PDB file of C-alpha atoms in Angstrom:
ATOM      1  CA  ASP A  16     -47.197  23.353 -38.546  1.00 49.00           C
ATOM      2  CA  THR A  17     -45.969  21.281 -41.443  1.00 69.00           C
ATOM      3  CA  GLY A  18     -46.186  23.697 -44.335  1.00 91.00           C
ATOM      4  CA  VAL A  19     -48.547  25.623 -46.552  1.00 94.00           C
ATOM      5  CA  SER A  20     -51.945  23.987 -46.847  1.00 96.00           C
ATOM      6  CA  GLN A  21     -54.354  24.543 -49.725  1.00 97.00           C
ATOM      7  CA  ASN A  22     -57.933  23.408 -50.056  1.00 97.00           C
ATOM      8  CA  PRO A  23     -59.466  21.911 -52.029  1.00 97.00           C
ATOM      9  CA  ARG A  24     -56.853  19.964 -53.971  1.00 95.00           C
ATOM     10  CA  HIS A  25     -59.109  19.709 -57.001  1.00 97.00           C
ATOM     11  CA  LYS A  26     -62.169  21.634 -58.099  1.00 98.00           C
ATOM     12  CA  ILE A  27     -64.303  21.003 -61.143  1.00 98.00           C
ATOM     13  CA  THR A  28     -66.892  23.647 -61.851  1.00 98.00           C
ATOM     14  CA  LYS A  29     -69.244  24.663 -64.615  1.00 98.00           C
ATOM     15  CA  ARG A  30     -68.560  27.809 -66.573  1.00 97.00           C
ATOM     16  CA  GLY A  31     -70.192  30.788 -64.939  1.00 97.00           C
ATOM     17  CA  GLN A  32     -70.065  29.435 -61.405  1.00 98.00           C
ATOM     18  CA  ASN A  33     -68.120  31.036 -58.574  1.00 98.00           C
ATOM     19  CA  VAL A  34     -65.330  29.192 -56.791  1.00 98.00           C
ATOM     20  CA  THR A  35     -63.319  29.925 -53.664  1.00 98.00           C
ATOM     21  CA  PHE A  36     -59.986  28.484 -52.644  1.00 98.00           C
ATOM     22  CA  ARG A  37     -58.329  28.620 -49.264  1.00 98.00           C
ATOM     23  CA  CYS A  38     -54.688  28.849 -48.264  1.00 98.00           C
ATOM     24  CA  ASP A  39     -53.284  28.378 -44.773  1.00 97.00           C
ATOM     25  CA  PRO A  40     -49.687  29.622 -44.677  1.00 96.00           C
ATOM     26  CA  ILE A  41     -46.948  28.719 -42.250  1.00 94.00           C
ATOM     27  CA  SER A  42     -48.100  30.419 -39.078  1.00 91.00           C
ATOM     28  CA  GLU A  43     -45.053  32.607 -38.470  1.00 89.00           C
ATOM     29  CA  HIS A  44     -44.937  33.857 -42.078  1.00 92.00           C
ATOM     30  CA  ASN A  45     -46.336  37.346 -42.542  1.00 92.00           C
ATOM     31  CA  ARG A  46     -46.329  37.309 -46.348  1.00 93.00           C
ATOM     32  CA  LEU A  47     -48.682  35.278 -48.503  1.00 95.00           C
ATOM     33  CA  TYR A  48     -48.648  34.979 -52.284  1.00 95.00           C
ATOM     34  CA  TRP A  49     -51.002  33.600 -54.908  1.00 97.00           C
ATOM     35  CA  TYR A  50     -49.749  32.271 -58.219  1.00 97.00           C
ATOM     36  CA  ARG A  51     -51.362  30.594 -61.203  1.00 96.00           C
ATOM     37  CA  GLN A  52     -49.670  27.884 -63.228  1.00 94.00           C
ATOM     38  CA  THR A  53     -50.811  26.502 -66.561  1.00 92.00           C
ATOM     39  CA  LEU A  54     -49.346  23.605 -68.483  1.00 86.00           C
ATOM     40  CA  GLY A  55     -45.938  24.356 -69.900  1.00 81.00           C
ATOM     41  CA  GLN A  56     -45.559  27.616 -68.032  1.00 87.00           C
ATOM     42  CA  GLY A  57     -43.899  28.727 -64.847  1.00 92.00           C
ATOM     43  CA  PRO A  58     -46.021  30.029 -62.000  1.00 95.00           C
ATOM     44  CA  GLU A  59     -47.392  33.515 -62.714  1.00 95.00           C
ATOM     45  CA  PHE A  60     -47.726  35.991 -59.893  1.00 94.00           C
ATOM     46  CA  LEU A  61     -51.282  37.064 -59.058  1.00 96.00           C
ATOM     47  CA  THR A  62     -51.172  38.954 -55.777  1.00 96.00           C
ATOM     48  CA  TYR A  63     -49.552  39.127 -52.374  1.00 94.00           C
ATOM     49  CA  PHE A  64     -50.325  40.165 -48.829  1.00 95.00           C
ATOM     50  CA  GLN A  65     -48.212  41.382 -45.989  1.00 94.00           C
ATOM     51  CA  ASN A  66     -50.242  40.547 -42.931  1.00 94.00           C
ATOM     52  CA  GLU A  67     -53.793  41.547 -43.895  1.00 94.00           C
ATOM     53  CA  ALA A  68     -52.798  44.212 -46.408  1.00 94.00           C
ATOM     54  CA  GLN A  69     -52.921  43.363 -50.098  1.00 94.00           C
ATOM     55  CA  LEU A  70     -49.808  45.091 -51.395  1.00 92.00           C
ATOM     56  CA  GLU A  71     -49.732  44.186 -55.065  1.00 92.00           C
ATOM     57  CA  LYS A  72     -52.037  42.786 -57.700  1.00 93.00           C
ATOM     58  CA  SER A  73     -50.992  41.581 -61.124  1.00 92.00           C
ATOM     59  CA  ARG A  74     -52.727  42.749 -64.272  1.00 88.00           C
ATOM     60  CA  LEU A  75     -53.578  39.051 -64.687  1.00 81.00           C
ATOM     61  CA  LEU A  76     -55.991  39.446 -61.809  1.00 85.00           C
ATOM     62  CA  SER A  77     -59.147  40.556 -63.578  1.00 88.00           C
ATOM     63  CA  ASP A  78     -62.156  42.032 -61.823  1.00 92.00           C
ATOM     64  CA  ARG A  79     -63.576  38.537 -61.484  1.00 96.00           C
ATOM     65  CA  PHE A  80     -60.771  37.612 -59.110  1.00 96.00           C
ATOM     66  CA  SER A  81     -60.621  38.743 -55.522  1.00 96.00           C
ATOM     67  CA  ALA A  82     -58.337  37.733 -52.708  1.00 97.00           C
ATOM     68  CA  GLU A  83     -58.575  38.391 -49.007  1.00 96.00           C
ATOM     69  CA  ARG A  84     -56.533  37.760 -45.924  1.00 96.00           C
ATOM     70  CA  PRO A  85     -58.855  39.148 -43.273  1.00 91.00           C
ATOM     71  CA  LYS A  86     -56.890  38.454 -40.120  1.00 87.00           C
ATOM     72  CA  GLY A  87     -53.449  38.168 -41.554  1.00 87.00           C
ATOM     73  CA  SER A  88     -53.530  34.391 -41.299  1.00 92.00           C
ATOM     74  CA  PHE A  89     -55.344  32.289 -43.915  1.00 96.00           C
ATOM     75  CA  SER A  90     -56.283  33.685 -47.308  1.00 98.00           C
ATOM     76  CA  THR A  91     -59.050  33.041 -49.809  1.00 98.00           C
ATOM     77  CA  LEU A  92     -59.018  33.491 -53.567  1.00 98.00           C
ATOM     78  CA  GLU A  93     -62.423  33.792 -55.207  1.00 97.00           C
ATOM     79  CA  ILE A  94     -63.116  33.608 -58.912  1.00 97.00           C
ATOM     80  CA  GLN A  95     -66.528  34.811 -59.998  1.00 97.00           C
ATOM     81  CA  ARG A  96     -68.267  33.767 -63.218  1.00 97.00           C
ATOM     82  CA  THR A  97     -65.558  31.274 -64.071  1.00 97.00           C
ATOM     83  CA  GLU A  98     -64.414  30.877 -67.677  1.00 96.00           C
ATOM     84  CA  GLN A  99     -62.657  27.959 -69.322  1.00 96.00           C
ATOM     85  CA  GLY A 100     -59.480  30.040 -69.470  1.00 95.00           C
ATOM     86  CA  ASP A 101     -59.415  30.068 -65.682  1.00 96.00           C
ATOM     87  CA  SER A 102     -58.553  26.367 -65.671  1.00 97.00           C
ATOM     88  CA  ALA A 103     -55.135  26.153 -64.043  1.00 97.00           C
ATOM     89  CA  MET A 104     -53.283  25.196 -60.905  1.00 96.00           C
ATOM     90  CA  TYR A 105     -53.582  27.918 -58.266  1.00 97.00           C
ATOM     91  CA  LEU A 106     -50.593  28.002 -55.952  1.00 97.00           C
ATOM     92  CA  CYS A 107     -50.191  29.665 -52.605  1.00 97.00           C
ATOM     93  CA  ALA A 108     -46.851  30.444 -50.987  1.00 95.00           C
ATOM     94  CA  SER A 109     -45.735  32.126 -47.797  1.00 94.00           C
ATOM     95  CA  SER A 110     -42.580  33.739 -46.504  1.00 91.00           C
ATOM     96  CA  SER A 111     -41.281  36.036 -43.803  1.00 87.00           C
ATOM     97  CA  THR A 112     -40.215  39.579 -44.570  1.00 80.00           C
ATOM     98  CA  GLY A 113     -36.470  39.686 -44.968  1.00 70.00           C
ATOM     99  CA  SER A 114     -36.162  35.937 -44.734  1.00 67.00           C
ATOM    100  CA  LYS A 115     -33.478  34.292 -46.787  1.00 68.00           C
ATOM    101  CA  LEU A 116     -35.280  30.997 -46.830  1.00 68.00           C
ATOM    102  CA  GLY A 117     -37.303  31.757 -49.907  1.00 78.00           C
ATOM    103  CA  TYR A 118     -40.946  30.970 -50.331  1.00 89.00           C
ATOM    104  CA  THR A 119     -42.684  27.797 -49.183  1.00 91.00           C
ATOM    105  CA  PHE A 120     -45.287  26.600 -51.631  1.00 92.00           C
ATOM    106  CA  GLY A 121     -48.430  24.616 -51.061  1.00 94.00           C
ATOM    107  CA  SER A 122     -49.521  21.716 -53.233  1.00 92.00           C
ATOM    108  CA  GLY A 123     -51.967  23.887 -55.113  1.00 95.00           C
ATOM    109  CA  THR A 124     -55.615  23.734 -56.099  1.00 97.00           C
ATOM    110  CA  ARG A 125     -56.265  22.436 -59.584  1.00 96.00           C
ATOM    111  CA  LEU A 126     -59.276  24.141 -61.117  1.00 98.00           C
ATOM    112  CA  THR A 127     -61.044  22.692 -64.130  1.00 98.00           C
ATOM    113  CA  VAL A 128     -63.815  24.755 -65.678  1.00 98.00           C
ATOM    114  CA  VAL A 129     -66.100  22.725 -67.940  1.00 97.00           C
TER     115      VAL A 129
ATOM    116  CA  ALA B  11     -39.871  44.769 -63.339  1.00 77.00           C
ATOM    117  CA  GLN B  12     -37.900  41.584 -63.135  1.00 83.00           C
ATOM    118  CA  SER B  13     -38.027  38.787 -65.712  1.00 90.00           C
ATOM    119  CA  VAL B  14     -36.447  35.371 -66.136  1.00 95.00           C
ATOM    120  CA  SER B  15     -35.562  33.462 -69.274  1.00 95.00           C
ATOM    121  CA  GLN B  16     -34.885  29.750 -69.370  1.00 96.00           C
ATOM    122  CA  HIS B  17     -33.394  28.652 -72.645  1.00 87.00           C
ATOM    123  CA  ASN B  18     -34.200  24.965 -72.779  1.00 88.00           C
ATOM    124  CA  HIS B  19     -37.777  23.831 -72.523  1.00 92.00           C
ATOM    125  CA  HIS B  20     -37.073  20.107 -72.750  1.00 95.00           C
ATOM    126  CA  VAL B  21     -33.853  18.276 -71.954  1.00 97.00           C
ATOM    127  CA  ILE B  22     -33.345  14.531 -72.247  1.00 97.00           C
ATOM    128  CA  LEU B  23     -30.249  12.952 -70.743  1.00 97.00           C
ATOM    129  CA  SER B  24     -28.996   9.493 -69.968  1.00 97.00           C
ATOM    130  CA  GLU B  25     -28.124   8.602 -66.397  1.00 97.00           C
ATOM    131  CA  ALA B  26     -24.638   9.763 -65.345  1.00 97.00           C
ATOM    132  CA  ALA B  27     -24.597  12.524 -67.941  1.00 98.00           C
ATOM    133  CA  SER B  28     -23.779  16.035 -66.809  1.00 98.00           C
ATOM    134  CA  LEU B  29     -26.487  18.667 -66.650  1.00 97.00           C
ATOM    135  CA  GLU B  30     -26.479  22.383 -67.193  1.00 97.00           C
ATOM    136  CA  LEU B  31     -29.705  24.375 -67.412  1.00 97.00           C
ATOM    137  CA  GLY B  32     -29.488  27.976 -68.491  1.00 96.00           C
ATOM    138  CA  CYS B  33     -31.146  30.886 -66.734  1.00 97.00           C
ATOM    139  CA  ASN B  34     -30.860  34.582 -67.466  1.00 97.00           C
ATOM    140  CA  TYR B  35     -32.607  37.292 -65.534  1.00 95.00           C
ATOM    141  CA  SER B  36     -33.387  40.934 -65.874  1.00 91.00           C
ATOM    142  CA  TYR B  37     -33.720  43.175 -62.843  1.00 85.00           C
ATOM    143  CA  GLY B  38     -32.357  46.583 -61.991  1.00 78.00           C
ATOM    144  CA  GLY B  39     -31.979  46.088 -58.265  1.00 80.00           C
ATOM    145  CA  THR B  40     -30.328  43.668 -55.892  1.00 82.00           C
ATOM    146  CA  VAL B  41     -31.341  40.193 -56.907  1.00 84.00           C
ATOM    147  CA  ASN B  42     -32.023  37.067 -54.997  1.00 90.00           C
ATOM    148  CA  LEU B  43     -31.972  34.023 -57.253  1.00 94.00           C
ATOM    149  CA  PHE B  44     -33.544  30.628 -56.828  1.00 95.00           C
ATOM    150  CA  TRP B  45     -33.958  27.285 -58.487  1.00 96.00           C
ATOM    151  CA  TYR B  46     -37.088  25.325 -57.682  1.00 95.00           C
ATOM    152  CA  VAL B  47     -37.870  21.771 -58.689  1.00 95.00           C
ATOM    153  CA  GLN B  48     -41.254  20.177 -59.244  1.00 93.00           C
ATOM    154  CA  TYR B  49     -41.296  16.389 -59.325  1.00 92.00           C
ATOM    155  CA  PRO B  50     -44.235  14.751 -61.103  1.00 87.00           C
ATOM    156  CA  GLY B  51     -47.370  15.194 -59.019  1.00 83.00           C
ATOM    157  CA  GLN B  52     -45.610  17.140 -56.287  1.00 87.00           C
ATOM    158  CA  HIS B  53     -45.407  20.758 -55.227  1.00 85.00           C
ATOM    159  CA  LEU B  54     -42.578  23.182 -55.886  1.00 90.00           C
ATOM    160  CA  GLN B  55     -39.535  22.618 -53.725  1.00 91.00           C
ATOM    161  CA  LEU B  56     -36.552  24.871 -53.216  1.00 92.00           C
ATOM    162  CA  LEU B  57     -33.406  23.410 -54.741  1.00 95.00           C
ATOM    163  CA  LEU B  58     -30.968  26.213 -53.974  1.00 94.00           C
ATOM    164  CA  LYS B  59     -30.745  29.959 -53.582  1.00 93.00           C
ATOM    165  CA  TYR B  60     -28.320  32.837 -53.942  1.00 93.00           C
ATOM    166  CA  PHE B  61     -28.519  36.003 -51.880  1.00 89.00           C
ATOM    167  CA  SER B  62     -24.940  37.250 -51.606  1.00 88.00           C
ATOM    168  CA  GLY B  63     -21.377  36.101 -51.109  1.00 90.00           C
ATOM    169  CA  ASP B  64     -19.866  33.132 -52.896  1.00 93.00           C
ATOM    170  CA  PRO B  65     -21.403  33.082 -56.381  1.00 94.00           C
ATOM    171  CA  LEU B  66     -21.193  29.297 -56.504  1.00 96.00           C
ATOM    172  CA  VAL B  67     -23.994  27.914 -54.396  1.00 96.00           C
ATOM    173  CA  LYS B  68     -24.666  24.324 -53.550  1.00 95.00           C
ATOM    174  CA  GLY B  69     -28.096  22.919 -53.051  1.00 94.00           C
ATOM    175  CA  ILE B  70     -29.742  19.653 -52.270  1.00 92.00           C
ATOM    176  CA  LYS B  71     -29.224  16.396 -54.156  1.00 94.00           C
ATOM    177  CA  GLY B  72     -25.850  17.398 -55.611  1.00 96.00           C
ATOM    178  CA  PHE B  73     -27.107  20.419 -57.542  1.00 97.00           C
ATOM    179  CA  GLU B  74     -25.160  23.660 -57.734  1.00 97.00           C
ATOM    180  CA  ALA B  75     -25.579  26.975 -59.498  1.00 98.00           C
ATOM    181  CA  GLU B  76     -23.251  29.797 -60.385  1.00 96.00           C
ATOM    182  CA  PHE B  77     -24.241  33.452 -60.292  1.00 95.00           C
ATOM    183  CA  ILE B  78     -22.414  35.430 -62.975  1.00 95.00           C
ATOM    184  CA  LYS B  79     -23.391  39.043 -62.485  1.00 92.00           C
ATOM    185  CA  SER B  80     -21.803  40.285 -65.716  1.00 93.00           C
ATOM    186  CA  LYS B  81     -23.870  37.812 -67.719  1.00 94.00           C
ATOM    187  CA  PHE B  82     -27.045  38.147 -65.649  1.00 94.00           C
ATOM    188  CA  SER B  83     -27.005  34.380 -65.421  1.00 96.00           C
ATOM    189  CA  PHE B  84     -27.672  31.749 -62.778  1.00 97.00           C
ATOM    190  CA  ASN B  85     -27.164  28.390 -64.464  1.00 97.00           C
ATOM    191  CA  LEU B  86     -27.966  25.141 -62.706  1.00 98.00           C
ATOM    192  CA  ARG B  87     -25.518  22.245 -62.879  1.00 98.00           C
ATOM    193  CA  LYS B  88     -25.164  18.682 -61.742  1.00 98.00           C
ATOM    194  CA  PRO B  89     -22.157  16.527 -62.638  1.00 97.00           C
ATOM    195  CA  SER B  90     -24.032  13.246 -62.907  1.00 97.00           C
ATOM    196  CA  VAL B  91     -27.819  13.013 -63.172  1.00 97.00           C
ATOM    197  CA  GLN B  92     -29.956  10.176 -61.899  1.00 97.00           C
ATOM    198  CA  TRP B  93     -33.272   8.852 -63.120  1.00 96.00           C
ATOM    199  CA  SER B  94     -34.854  10.369 -59.994  1.00 96.00           C
ATOM    200  CA  ASP B  95     -33.877  13.853 -61.199  1.00 97.00           C
ATOM    201  CA  THR B  96     -36.644  13.676 -63.790  1.00 97.00           C
ATOM    202  CA  ALA B  97     -38.686  16.757 -62.995  1.00 96.00           C
ATOM    203  CA  GLU B  98     -39.427  20.311 -64.075  1.00 96.00           C
ATOM    204  CA  TYR B  99     -36.927  22.946 -62.998  1.00 97.00           C
ATOM    205  CA  PHE B 100     -37.748  26.608 -62.545  1.00 97.00           C
ATOM    206  CA  CYS B 101     -35.373  29.507 -62.181  1.00 97.00           C
ATOM    207  CA  ALA B 102     -36.767  32.471 -60.248  1.00 95.00           C
ATOM    208  CA  VAL B 103     -35.713  35.935 -59.164  1.00 92.00           C
ATOM    209  CA  THR B 104     -37.036  38.212 -56.451  1.00 87.00           C
ATOM    210  CA  GLY B 105     -37.391  41.890 -56.313  1.00 78.00           C
ATOM    211  CA  ASN B 106     -40.432  42.426 -54.122  1.00 76.00           C
ATOM    212  CA  LYS B 107     -41.971  39.174 -55.378  1.00 84.00           C
ATOM    213  CA  LEU B 108     -40.790  35.935 -56.885  1.00 89.00           C
ATOM    214  CA  VAL B 109     -40.887  35.828 -60.680  1.00 92.00           C
ATOM    215  CA  PHE B 110     -40.406  32.502 -62.423  1.00 95.00           C
ATOM    216  CA  GLY B 111     -39.055  31.421 -65.754  1.00 95.00           C
ATOM    217  CA  SER B 112     -41.123  29.155 -67.983  1.00 94.00           C
ATOM    218  CA  GLY B 113     -39.384  26.036 -66.722  1.00 96.00           C
ATOM    219  CA  THR B 114     -37.249  23.236 -68.144  1.00 96.00           C
ATOM    220  CA  ILE B 115     -38.573  19.703 -68.226  1.00 96.00           C
ATOM    221  CA  LEU B 116     -35.751  17.267 -67.585  1.00 97.00           C
ATOM    222  CA  ARG B 117     -36.163  13.615 -68.455  1.00 97.00           C
ATOM    223  CA  VAL B 118     -33.423  11.242 -67.432  1.00 97.00           C
ATOM    224  CA  LYS B 119     -33.345   7.921 -69.228  1.00 96.00           C
ATOM    225  CA  SER B 120     -32.291   4.917 -67.179  1.00 89.00           C
TER     226      SER B 120
END
């Protein structure tokens, strides 16, 4: 297990379409986080899971966004009816509860809505 | 809720110059503090972290940071930068989740 894996790396979609991204965390990590990063900004927290439970959602996460982690392993982030403002890099990170190693980030999925 | 402020958005230095990037945080509880680096085209990587103990922490590639509780600061330093340090640097703080500052883009001229 070499790290956090995100797929796809890039996604171009037309406005109004739905998109889904996948994140595979480090296998022994029980926490999984989604962030969004736009140009010139730091990553913004979207939501996080501990095992399969979604414990917190940011106000940034509108009703068009939904995230799941059905078996406490991989996670998906779906955006429905995409808008141009959704264009960003979507980052996934994982960690272990109580760990002092910090979060491990994936390479991200870059979404472009045209 | 926690927040992080990074004072410099862009910094340009010549090789061998000293670096200090400012970071101030706001959080009412026990903080864990981090600096992450993002090299062009790469993912975020942990540079160093502070949890407790010695407020001067050393990280990879010659970077260090000092936690000053009274100033709510966690500034990043490096005595002599290299061209390969060109990257974006993010300060972050955890409460129950990691919150990032807006980042500082460092460009080192060779």
